[in-house]
Coordinates of C-alpha atoms in Angstrom, one line a residue:
M11 CA 77.5 149.0 106.5
I12 CA 76.5 151.8 109.0
E13 CA 79.2 152.7 111.6
P14 CA 79.2 155.3 114.3
N15 CA 81.6 158.3 113.8
S16 CA 83.7 159.3 116.6
N17 CA 86.7 161.6 117.2
S18 CA 89.0 158.8 118.7
A19 CA 92.4 159.6 116.9
N20 CA 95.4 159.2 118.9
S21 CA 97.2 162.2 120.4
S22 CA 100.8 163.1 120.2
E23 CA 103.3 165.7 121.3
S24 CA 103.2 167.3 117.8
S25 CA 100.7 170.3 117.0
I26 CA 99.4 168.0 114.2
E27 CA 97.3 165.2 115.5
L28 CA 96.6 163.7 112.1
Q29 CA 97.2 164.5 108.4
I30 CA 94.5 163.3 106.0
G31 CA 95.2 163.0 102.3
A32 CA 92.1 163.5 100.1
R33 CA 91.1 160.5 98.3
K34 CA 89.8 160.8 94.6
R35 CA 86.2 159.8 94.3
D36 CA 83.6 159.9 91.4
L37 CA 80.4 161.9 92.1
M38 CA 78.0 161.1 89.2
G39 CA 80.8 161.5 86.6
I40 CA 82.6 164.4 88.5
G41 CA 86.0 163.8 90.0
I42 CA 86.1 165.1 93.6
W43 CA 88.6 165.0 96.5
R44 CA 87.0 163.5 99.5
V45 CA 88.6 164.2 103.0
L46 CA 85.8 163.6 105.6
P47 CA 84.9 161.1 106.9
Y48 CA 88.0 159.2 107.1
A49 CA 88.7 155.9 108.9
R50 CA 90.9 157.4 111.6
R51 CA 89.2 160.7 112.1
R52 CA 85.4 160.6 111.5
M53 CA 84.6 164.2 112.4
V54 CA 86.1 167.5 113.3
G55 CA 83.9 169.4 115.8
P56 CA 80.5 169.1 114.2
W57 CA 81.8 168.7 110.6
I58 CA 81.2 165.1 109.4
F59 CA 81.8 165.6 105.6
F60 CA 84.3 167.6 103.6
D61 CA 84.3 167.4 99.8
H62 CA 86.7 169.5 97.5
I63 CA 85.2 169.8 94.0
G64 CA 87.7 170.7 91.4
P65 CA 88.8 172.6 89.8
I66 CA 87.1 171.2 86.8
D67 CA 87.0 172.6 83.1
F68 CA 83.8 171.9 81.6
G69 CA 83.5 172.4 77.8
P70 CA 80.6 173.9 76.0
G71 CA 77.5 171.6 76.6
E72 CA 78.9 170.0 79.6
G73 CA 78.2 170.5 83.3
M74 CA 77.3 169.1 86.6
E75 CA 74.1 167.1 87.0
I76 CA 73.6 166.0 90.5
L77 CA 70.0 164.7 90.5
P78 CA 67.5 164.9 93.5
H79 CA 68.5 163.1 96.5
P80 CA 67.6 163.2 100.1
H81 CA 69.3 164.2 103.5
I82 CA 68.4 164.0 107.2
N83 CA 69.6 165.5 110.4
L84 CA 72.4 167.4 109.0
A85 CA 73.0 170.8 107.3
T86 CA 74.8 171.1 104.1
V87 CA 77.3 174.0 103.4
T88 CA 78.1 175.0 99.6
Y89 CA 81.0 177.4 99.0
L90 CA 82.3 178.2 95.5
F91 CA 85.6 179.5 94.3
E92 CA 84.6 179.5 90.7
G93 CA 81.6 178.7 88.6
Q94 CA 78.1 178.5 89.6
I95 CA 75.5 176.0 90.7
M96 CA 71.8 175.9 90.6
H97 CA 70.2 174.8 93.7
R98 CA 66.7 173.3 93.9
D99 CA 65.0 171.6 96.9
S100 CA 61.8 170.2 98.1
L101 CA 61.0 173.5 100.0
G102 CA 60.5 175.0 96.5
V103 CA 63.7 177.0 96.8
V104 CA 65.6 177.9 93.7
Q105 CA 69.0 179.7 94.3
T106 CA 71.9 180.3 92.1
I107 CA 75.2 179.7 94.2
E108 CA 78.0 182.0 93.3
P109 CA 81.4 182.5 94.2
G110 CA 82.0 183.8 97.8
A111 CA 78.4 183.1 98.9
I112 CA 77.2 180.5 101.4
N113 CA 74.3 178.3 101.1
L114 CA 73.2 176.7 104.1
M115 CA 70.6 173.9 103.5
V116 CA 69.2 172.4 106.8
A117 CA 67.9 169.1 106.3
G118 CA 66.5 168.4 109.7
K119 CA 63.7 165.7 109.7
G120 CA 64.1 165.5 105.8
L121 CA 64.7 167.3 102.6
A122 CA 65.6 166.4 98.9
H123 CA 67.7 168.8 96.6
S124 CA 69.5 168.7 93.3
E125 CA 72.6 170.6 92.2
R126 CA 73.1 171.4 88.5
S127 CA 75.1 173.6 86.4
V128 CA 73.5 177.0 85.3
P129 CA 72.4 176.8 81.7
A130 CA 74.1 180.0 80.5
L131 CA 77.6 178.7 81.7
R132 CA 76.9 175.5 80.4
E133 CA 76.4 176.9 76.8
K134 CA 79.9 178.3 76.8
G135 CA 82.0 176.2 79.1
F136 CA 83.2 177.2 82.5
R137 CA 85.4 176.2 85.4
L138 CA 83.9 174.8 88.6
H139 CA 86.0 175.0 91.9
A140 CA 84.0 174.4 95.3
L141 CA 83.8 173.1 98.7
Q142 CA 80.8 171.2 100.1
L143 CA 80.7 170.3 103.8
W144 CA 78.1 168.7 106.1
L145 CA 77.3 169.9 109.6
A146 CA 76.0 167.2 112.1
L147 CA 73.0 168.9 113.7
P148 CA 73.1 168.6 117.7
E149 CA 70.6 166.0 118.8
E150 CA 68.1 168.5 119.9
A151 CA 67.8 170.0 116.3
E152 CA 68.2 166.8 114.3
E153 CA 64.4 166.7 113.6
I154 CA 63.7 170.4 113.2
D155 CA 61.9 171.5 110.2
P156 CA 63.8 171.8 107.1
A157 CA 65.0 175.3 106.1
F158 CA 67.3 177.1 103.7
Y159 CA 69.5 180.1 104.0
H160 CA 71.5 182.1 101.5
Y161 CA 74.2 184.7 102.3
G162 CA 75.7 186.7 99.6
R163 CA 79.4 187.5 99.3
E164 CA 79.0 190.8 100.6
E165 CA 77.4 189.7 103.9
L166 CA 80.2 187.5 104.9
P167 CA 83.2 189.4 106.8
E168 CA 86.5 189.7 105.2
L169 CA 89.9 191.1 106.5
Q170 CA 93.3 192.0 104.7
T171 CA 96.1 192.0 107.0
G172 CA 99.4 192.5 105.4
K173 CA 99.7 189.9 102.7
T174 CA 97.0 187.5 104.3
R175 CA 93.3 187.7 103.3
L176 CA 90.8 186.2 105.8
R177 CA 87.2 185.4 105.4
V178 CA 84.9 183.8 108.0
M179 CA 81.8 182.0 106.4
I180 CA 80.6 180.3 109.8
G181 CA 81.3 181.2 113.5
E182 CA 83.7 183.6 114.8
A183 CA 87.6 184.0 114.5
F184 CA 90.2 186.7 113.7
G185 CA 87.9 189.4 115.1
L186 CA 85.4 188.5 112.4
V187 CA 81.8 187.3 113.1
S188 CA 79.7 185.6 110.5
P189 CA 75.9 186.1 110.3
V190 CA 75.4 182.6 108.9
K191 CA 73.1 180.7 111.3
T192 CA 74.7 178.1 113.5
F193 CA 73.2 175.3 115.7
S194 CA 76.4 174.5 117.8
P195 CA 79.8 176.1 118.2
A196 CA 81.3 175.9 114.7
L197 CA 83.9 177.6 112.5
Y198 CA 84.4 177.6 108.8
A199 CA 87.0 180.2 107.4
E200 CA 89.1 180.8 104.5
A201 CA 92.6 182.2 104.5
S202 CA 94.8 183.2 101.5
L203 CA 98.5 183.4 102.6
S204 CA 101.1 185.0 100.3
P205 CA 104.6 183.5 100.1
Q206 CA 106.7 184.2 103.2
T207 CA 103.5 185.0 105.5
N208 CA 102.2 183.3 108.8
L209 CA 99.0 183.1 110.6
R210 CA 98.1 182.1 114.0
L211 CA 94.9 179.7 114.2
P212 CA 92.1 180.3 116.4
E213 CA 92.2 179.3 120.1
N214 CA 88.7 179.2 121.2
L215 CA 87.6 175.9 119.7
Q216 CA 87.8 172.3 121.2
E217 CA 88.8 170.8 117.7
L218 CA 90.5 172.4 114.7
A219 CA 91.5 171.3 111.4
V220 CA 93.2 173.1 108.1
Y221 CA 92.8 172.0 104.6
V222 CA 95.3 173.1 102.1
V223 CA 93.1 173.8 98.9
S224 CA 96.4 174.9 97.0
G225 CA 99.9 175.5 97.8
A226 CA 101.7 174.1 101.0
I227 CA 102.1 175.1 104.4
N228 CA 104.0 174.4 107.6
I229 CA 102.2 174.0 110.9
N230 CA 104.8 174.6 113.7
N231 CA 107.4 173.4 111.2
E232 CA 105.6 170.4 110.0
L233 CA 104.8 170.3 106.1
V234 CA 101.2 170.0 104.9
T235 CA 100.8 169.7 101.2
E236 CA 98.0 170.5 98.9
H237 CA 94.8 168.4 99.0
T238 CA 95.6 167.5 102.7
M239 CA 93.8 168.2 106.0
A240 CA 95.8 168.7 109.2
V241 CA 93.8 168.1 112.3
C242 CA 95.7 170.2 114.7
K243 CA 95.8 171.9 118.1
P244 CA 93.9 175.3 118.3
G245 CA 96.3 178.2 118.4
S246 CA 99.0 176.4 116.2
Q247 CA 101.3 178.6 114.0
V248 CA 100.8 178.3 110.2
E249 CA 103.5 179.5 107.8
N250 CA 103.8 179.7 104.1
N251 CA 107.4 179.4 103.5
S252 CA 107.3 178.7 99.8
E253 CA 107.3 181.1 96.8
M254 CA 103.8 180.3 95.9
P255 CA 100.5 181.7 97.6
A256 CA 98.6 179.1 99.7
Q257 CA 94.8 178.9 99.9
L258 CA 93.4 177.3 103.2
A259 CA 90.1 176.1 104.5
I260 CA 89.9 176.1 108.3
I261 CA 87.1 174.3 110.1
G262 CA 86.4 173.4 113.6
G263 CA 84.1 173.6 116.7
D264 CA 82.9 171.5 119.5
P265 CA 81.9 167.9 119.3
V266 CA 78.2 167.0 119.1
G267 CA 78.6 163.4 119.8
P268 CA 79.0 160.1 117.6
R269 CA 77.2 160.0 114.5
Y270 CA 76.0 157.3 112.2
I271 CA 76.5 157.9 108.5
W272 CA 75.1 156.0 105.5
W273 CA 75.1 157.5 102.0
N274 CA 73.5 161.0 102.5
F275 CA 72.1 160.2 105.6
V276 CA 73.4 161.3 109.1
S277 CA 72.0 160.7 112.4
S278 CA 72.7 160.0 116.0
R279 CA 70.4 157.0 115.8
Q280 CA 70.9 154.1 113.5
E281 CA 67.3 153.3 113.5
R282 CA 66.6 156.7 112.1
I283 CA 68.8 156.0 109.1
E284 CA 67.0 153.0 108.5
Q285 CA 63.7 154.7 108.6
A286 CA 65.2 157.3 106.0
K287 CA 66.3 154.5 103.8
Q288 CA 62.7 153.1 103.7
D289 CA 61.2 156.7 103.2
W290 CA 63.3 157.2 100.1
Q291 CA 62.8 153.9 98.6
Q292 CA 59.1 154.2 99.2
D293 CA 58.8 157.7 97.7
R294 CA 57.8 159.4 100.9
F295 CA 60.1 162.4 100.8
A296 CA 58.6 165.7 99.7
K297 CA 59.2 166.3 95.8
I298 CA 61.3 169.0 94.3
P299 CA 58.9 171.1 92.2
G300 CA 59.5 170.5 88.4
E301 CA 61.9 167.6 88.9
T302 CA 61.1 163.9 88.1
E303 CA 64.4 162.3 88.1
F304 CA 66.2 161.0 91.3
V305 CA 69.1 159.2 92.6
P306 CA 68.0 155.6 93.6
L307 CA 68.8 154.2 97.1
P308 CA 72.3 152.6 96.7
A309 CA 72.3 148.8 97.1
F310 CA 75.5 148.8 99.3

């Protein structure tokens, strides 16, 4: 069923509006943690999808095989902590994604891509640990031409302040400005907090959330554990009071309005999703050069 996404969670006096525990899902044989969309919180700013992949240890000969599949009206953001992913798309782009880099794939009016393990790593075995997020494009950009942007690790700004390391992948925060292309006000940042350290979250965003990749934190004295996203007030205080480091992903931005989501399709218009379903089923999306396999349209 298609249903609109909106940001209608209940507010409270707490700094944390809602905690979202990641749910285990199977992605073509790979176990992942899915956070967004969530029944009580469909989006955070323009972010409509948030998957935490791994960490997964693949043995020799094993790997990830995400076959060609379509997207519309969104941009995918892929970020690796460990491992490598080979990206191919219907624009003809072939790009190896490495830890610390950003792949921004703008689907716009329609694009297909595949994501597979790199053959050299597959031969000997490897660990994969990644985040993949989707940005809902603002209405005026939903039907733009597809595009692909790659930013190497060295292009993304980083700051070490005391025992806290900060990186800004998209947007602006902590005095750092990312070069990654944006279509509406959005933030995607990473923070690594050593034990007994704290961090003040950015204030210049309408909506904000913190996901605990590993470890545990307190936000204004409320505990947030591993694999949990806390939708919270901008400017909140984050503390790592434990004896273990904490790794965080920080997302936020300004809302772009309600969105419908069905499978890999996101749009402000339900009829556009219906059209995309027909286009994929009737083989009207552009092909990925050299790829013949594909993911069929789901029956649900």
